[in-house]
Short mmCIF file of C-alpha atoms in Angstrom, two decimals:
data_model
loop_
_atom_site.label_atom_id
_atom_site.label_comp_id
_atom_site.label_asym_id
_atom_site.label_seq_id
_atom_site.Cartn_x
_atom_site.Cartn_y
_atom_site.Cartn_z
CA MET A 127 -95.33 -13.06 20.61
CA ALA A 128 -94.40 -16.20 21.70
CA ASP A 129 -92.80 -17.55 25.56
CA GLU A 130 -89.52 -17.57 26.04
CA SER A 131 -89.27 -21.63 26.46
CA THR A 132 -90.32 -21.17 22.67
CA LEU A 133 -86.98 -18.82 21.93
CA ARG A 134 -85.13 -21.14 23.45
CA GLN A 135 -86.03 -24.36 21.69
CA ARG A 136 -85.63 -22.54 17.79
CA LYS A 137 -81.91 -23.38 16.79
CA PRO A 138 -80.22 -21.24 14.15
CA GLN A 139 -80.66 -21.99 10.56
CA PRO A 140 -77.74 -22.96 8.64
CA LYS A 141 -76.19 -20.70 6.44
CA ASN A 142 -76.31 -21.34 2.58
CA GLU A 143 -72.94 -23.55 1.72
CA THR A 144 -71.76 -21.25 -0.92
CA GLU A 145 -71.70 -18.54 1.88
CA SER A 146 -70.06 -20.01 3.83
CA GLU A 147 -66.87 -20.29 1.72
CA VAL A 148 -64.30 -18.33 1.53
CA SER A 149 -64.01 -16.89 -2.05
CA GLN A 150 -61.18 -17.64 -4.12
CA PRO A 151 -60.00 -16.01 -7.08
CA SER A 152 -60.40 -18.26 -10.07
CA THR A 153 -57.91 -19.11 -12.60
CA PRO A 154 -59.07 -20.27 -16.13
CA THR A 155 -58.40 -23.77 -17.47
CA LYS A 156 -57.67 -24.88 -20.82
CA LYS A 157 -60.96 -25.67 -21.48
CA GLY A 158 -62.60 -22.66 -20.08
CA LYS A 159 -63.55 -23.48 -16.55
CA LYS A 160 -62.02 -21.37 -13.70
CA ARG A 161 -60.35 -23.10 -10.70
CA SER A 162 -59.74 -21.35 -7.52
CA SER A 163 -55.42 -19.51 -6.86
CA ALA A 164 -55.47 -22.06 -4.21
CA LYS A 165 -55.66 -25.02 -5.98
CA VAL A 166 -53.32 -23.69 -8.69
CA ASP A 167 -50.78 -23.34 -5.95
CA GLU A 168 -51.32 -27.13 -4.27
CA GLU A 169 -50.83 -28.51 -7.82
CA ASP A 170 -48.41 -26.43 -9.47
CA PRO A 171 -46.30 -24.66 -6.21
CA TRP A 172 -42.79 -24.61 -8.69
CA ASP A 173 -42.83 -21.15 -10.04
CA GLY A 174 -39.32 -21.80 -12.45
CA TYR A 175 -36.94 -19.88 -9.92
CA SER A 176 -33.68 -21.52 -8.85
CA PRO A 177 -30.52 -20.47 -6.30
CA TYR A 178 -28.50 -22.61 -8.36
CA LEU A 179 -28.79 -20.24 -11.33
CA ASP A 180 -27.49 -17.78 -8.70
CA VAL A 181 -24.52 -19.89 -7.81
CA VAL A 182 -23.11 -20.40 -11.37
CA ARG A 183 -23.54 -16.84 -12.57
CA VAL A 184 -21.31 -15.41 -9.77
CA ILE A 185 -18.99 -18.48 -10.40
CA SER A 186 -19.28 -17.89 -14.59
CA PHE A 187 -18.28 -13.97 -13.42
CA ILE A 188 -15.04 -15.03 -11.07
CA ILE A 189 -13.84 -17.30 -13.88
CA VAL A 190 -13.83 -14.66 -16.60
CA ALA A 191 -12.73 -11.85 -14.04
CA SER A 192 -9.82 -13.98 -12.72
CA MET A 193 -8.77 -14.35 -16.40
CA GLY A 194 -9.14 -11.13 -17.47
CA LEU A 195 -7.02 -9.55 -14.22
CA SER A 196 -4.22 -12.50 -15.41
CA TYR A 197 -3.68 -11.28 -18.82
CA VAL A 198 -3.68 -7.37 -17.85
CA ILE A 199 -0.85 -8.01 -15.57
CA SER A 200 1.11 -10.58 -17.27
CA GLY A 201 1.63 -8.17 -20.12
CA GLY A 202 -0.62 -10.78 -22.71
CA GLU A 203 1.12 -13.83 -21.35
CA SER A 204 -1.35 -16.27 -19.70
CA PHE A 205 -5.33 -15.97 -18.45
CA TRP A 206 -4.03 -18.44 -15.81
CA TRP A 207 -1.54 -16.83 -14.06
CA GLY A 208 0.88 -18.86 -15.51
CA HIS A 209 3.45 -16.12 -16.45
CA ARG A 210 7.08 -16.34 -15.42
CA ASN A 211 8.13 -13.01 -14.58
CA LYS A 212 5.47 -11.93 -11.55
CA PRO A 213 5.41 -8.41 -10.38
CA ASN A 214 7.09 -8.61 -6.93
CA TRP A 215 4.15 -7.98 -4.94
CA MET A 216 2.63 -11.54 -6.25
CA THR A 217 5.65 -13.01 -5.08
CA GLN A 218 6.02 -14.57 -1.38
CA ARG A 219 8.81 -12.57 -0.94
CA PHE A 220 7.36 -9.13 -1.22
CA TYR A 221 4.75 -10.12 2.01
CA LYS A 222 7.57 -11.34 4.38
CA ASP A 223 7.42 -9.85 8.14
CA LEU A 224 9.09 -6.72 9.03
CA ILE A 225 12.76 -7.18 10.61
CA LEU A 226 13.04 -5.36 13.10
CA GLY A 227 16.04 -2.51 13.38
CA PRO A 228 18.02 -5.11 15.92
CA GLU A 229 17.53 -7.89 13.95
CA LEU A 230 18.62 -6.24 10.37
CA SER A 231 22.14 -5.52 12.41
CA LEU A 232 23.06 -9.45 12.10
CA HIS A 233 22.83 -9.06 8.15
CA ASP A 234 26.27 -7.48 7.19
CA GLY A 235 28.20 -10.53 5.98
CA THR A 236 29.94 -12.06 8.50
CA ASP A 237 27.60 -14.84 8.87
CA PRO A 238 27.66 -16.90 5.99
CA ASP A 239 24.64 -18.02 6.53
CA ARG A 240 23.01 -15.09 7.01
CA PRO A 241 21.42 -13.18 3.50
CA LEU A 242 23.91 -9.73 3.20
CA LEU A 243 20.97 -6.54 3.55
CA LEU A 244 20.80 -3.24 3.61
CA ALA A 245 18.20 -0.42 4.03
CA ILE A 246 17.60 2.63 2.59
CA ASN A 247 15.12 5.12 3.36
CA GLY A 248 12.88 2.13 5.61
CA THR A 249 12.91 -0.55 2.90
CA ILE A 250 15.38 -3.71 3.17
CA TYR A 251 17.27 -5.10 0.59
CA ASP A 252 19.20 -7.97 -0.27
CA VAL A 253 22.46 -7.46 -1.81
CA SER A 254 23.98 -10.33 -1.42
CA ASN A 255 24.44 -10.45 -4.67
CA GLY A 256 26.98 -7.60 -4.46
CA ARG A 257 28.81 -9.14 -1.44
CA ARG A 258 32.28 -7.40 -2.34
CA MET A 259 30.86 -4.20 -2.16
CA TYR A 260 28.59 -4.47 0.58
CA GLY A 261 30.26 -7.22 2.14
CA PRO A 262 33.17 -6.85 5.41
CA GLY A 263 35.93 -5.35 3.67
CA GLY A 264 34.14 -4.05 0.80
CA SER A 265 33.88 0.14 -0.41
CA TYR A 266 30.50 0.29 0.63
CA SER A 267 30.16 -1.92 3.86
CA TYR A 268 29.43 1.04 6.17
CA PHE A 269 25.83 0.72 4.38
CA ALA A 270 25.37 -2.91 5.08
CA ALA A 271 22.67 -3.84 8.40
CA THR A 272 21.44 -0.47 8.74
CA ASP A 273 20.00 2.75 7.10
CA ALA A 274 22.31 4.32 6.61
CA ALA A 275 20.12 6.91 4.05
CA ARG A 276 21.79 10.15 5.13
CA GLY A 277 25.31 8.54 4.71
CA PHE A 278 23.63 8.25 0.33
CA VAL A 279 23.48 11.90 0.38
CA THR A 280 26.23 13.65 2.35
CA GLY A 281 28.88 10.95 1.38
CA CYS A 282 29.68 10.27 5.20
CA PHE A 283 29.73 6.56 4.86
CA ALA A 284 31.63 5.95 8.50
CA GLU A 285 29.80 8.89 9.93
CA ASP A 286 26.17 9.08 8.69
CA GLN A 287 24.65 5.42 9.22
CA THR A 288 21.76 6.64 10.53
CA ALA A 289 18.10 6.82 8.64
CA ASP A 290 17.98 10.30 10.41
CA LEU A 291 17.99 13.14 7.56
CA ARG A 292 17.24 16.28 9.44
CA GLY A 293 19.40 18.67 8.07
CA TYR A 294 20.92 16.67 5.00
CA GLU A 295 20.52 19.51 3.32
CA GLU A 296 23.01 21.74 4.08
CA THR A 297 24.94 19.59 2.35
CA PHE A 298 24.09 21.75 -0.29
CA LEU A 299 23.84 25.14 1.33
CA PRO A 300 26.10 27.83 0.45
CA LEU A 301 28.79 28.97 3.42
CA ASP A 302 28.77 32.27 4.88
CA ASP A 303 31.02 34.56 3.95
CA PRO A 304 30.98 38.07 5.45
CA GLU A 305 33.34 39.64 2.80
CA VAL A 306 30.73 38.03 0.02
CA ASP A 307 27.68 38.88 1.81
CA SER A 308 28.21 42.53 2.09
CA HIS A 309 27.01 42.81 -1.38
CA TRP A 310 23.16 42.41 0.25
CA THR A 311 21.06 44.22 2.53
CA PRO A 312 20.15 41.99 5.48
CA GLU A 313 16.35 42.50 4.19
CA ALA A 314 17.37 40.33 1.11
CA LEU A 315 19.77 38.36 2.10
CA ALA A 316 17.35 36.92 4.61
CA GLU A 317 14.80 36.72 2.23
CA LEU A 318 17.85 34.48 0.10
CA LYS A 319 18.70 32.59 2.80
CA ILE A 320 15.19 30.81 2.38
CA LYS A 321 15.65 30.41 -1.29
CA GLU A 322 18.72 28.62 -0.61
CA ARG A 323 17.27 26.18 2.20
CA GLU A 324 14.10 25.38 -0.25
CA GLU A 325 16.44 24.86 -3.30
CA ALA A 326 19.06 22.69 -1.19
CA LYS A 327 15.73 20.29 0.51
CA LYS A 328 14.94 19.47 -2.72
CA ARG A 329 18.38 18.41 -4.82
CA ALA A 330 19.15 16.08 -1.02
CA ASP A 331 15.57 14.69 -1.93
CA ALA A 332 16.15 13.71 -5.48
CA ALA A 333 19.97 13.19 -4.06
CA LEU A 334 18.01 10.04 -2.33
CA GLN A 335 15.52 9.44 -4.47
CA HIS A 336 17.50 8.08 -6.82
CA TRP A 337 19.46 6.05 -4.84
CA VAL A 338 16.20 4.76 -3.53
CA ASP A 339 15.14 4.21 -7.11
CA PHE A 340 18.19 2.24 -8.27
CA PHE A 341 17.90 -0.69 -5.35
CA ALA A 342 13.93 -0.79 -6.54
CA ASN A 343 14.58 -1.01 -9.84
CA SER A 344 17.81 -3.12 -9.82
CA LYS A 345 17.89 -6.67 -11.04
CA LYS A 346 20.44 -8.07 -8.94
CA TYR A 347 19.17 -6.69 -5.59
CA THR A 348 15.84 -7.62 -3.94
CA LYS A 349 13.17 -6.53 -2.06
CA VAL A 350 12.52 -8.16 1.38
CA GLY A 351 10.68 -6.02 3.79
CA TYR A 352 10.78 -2.57 6.04
CA VAL A 353 12.68 -1.21 9.31
CA TYR A 354 10.54 -1.54 12.13
CA ARG A 355 11.21 1.21 14.68
CA GLU A 356 9.52 2.72 17.55
CA PRO A 357 7.11 5.67 17.44
CA GLY A 358 8.81 8.45 18.42
CA TRP A 359 12.01 6.83 17.83
CA LEU A 360 13.64 10.13 16.09
CA GLU A 361 12.68 12.41 18.37
CA LYS A 362 14.79 10.70 20.54
CA GLU A 363 18.17 11.12 18.78
CA LYS A 364 20.27 13.63 18.97
CA PRO A 365 20.34 15.53 16.03
CA LYS A 366 23.60 15.33 13.80
CA LYS A 367 25.62 18.00 12.85
CA LEU A 368 26.92 17.77 9.32
CA CYS A 369 29.65 15.76 8.77
CA ASP A 370 33.40 16.71 7.80
CA GLN A 371 33.55 15.63 4.18
CA ALA A 372 29.93 17.31 3.49
CA GLN A 373 30.38 20.71 4.83
CA ARG A 374 34.11 20.67 3.26
CA SER A 375 32.34 20.00 -0.37
CA ARG A 376 30.46 23.58 0.51
CA LYS A 377 31.46 27.37 -1.51
CA THR A 378 30.87 30.80 -1.00
CA ARG A 379 27.64 32.27 -2.42
CA LYS A 380 28.01 34.23 -5.48
CA ILE A 381 28.94 37.57 -6.04
CA PRO A 382 25.54 39.10 -8.06
CA LYS A 383 26.69 40.57 -10.97
CA LYS A 384 26.36 44.13 -11.49
CA ASP A 385 23.46 45.42 -13.56
#
């Protein structure tokens, strides 16, 4: 056994050069020789991908989609948004800021520098082209500078200059008459009144919708915005009674025919 001094003097033998190198996967060359993948990456780092190609694809898609949308909206008139008769929602006026209730009251036609406005069911229209009717002294001047949706249905222009529609269906309800109503039993009469109110509500809504559609589809008047109201405004208003003119237009029930 060698002594301790001899062991200390011995030096470790170097490993074979081929063993010290980390083995790398080989890649065949044109002449059949093999190269390591590390050398291939160093010589040819580009793998064929370019981010600019994706950018070109996205831009091309946006252009084609825009052309198609323009063609559909313009009714086949233009691929480049050049059509003359643009829909209302594409005009700047459609996106005008909401007009406050107090501010709306200034547009009654007395100031020639302000447009003449009216509102119906929350939507505001410029009716300057109908100044003779809606301006001062006009037959429908009561509708100017306010939302008088109730008056459009009841026909009471002066009394119903309000957007409060509570109870406006009573315009189409029949009057109670003890002599006529005696032809029904109390139970049958109560059931009949429920149906009558439902039908009256439908008629009132249809009457209001008629005028809403009239202004919305008018080529003479232009939509300019909406009425802004504070939350809970309706609860703060006292419910209106049916106006005298609408009350006088109501009739009694028809006596049912006997079988």
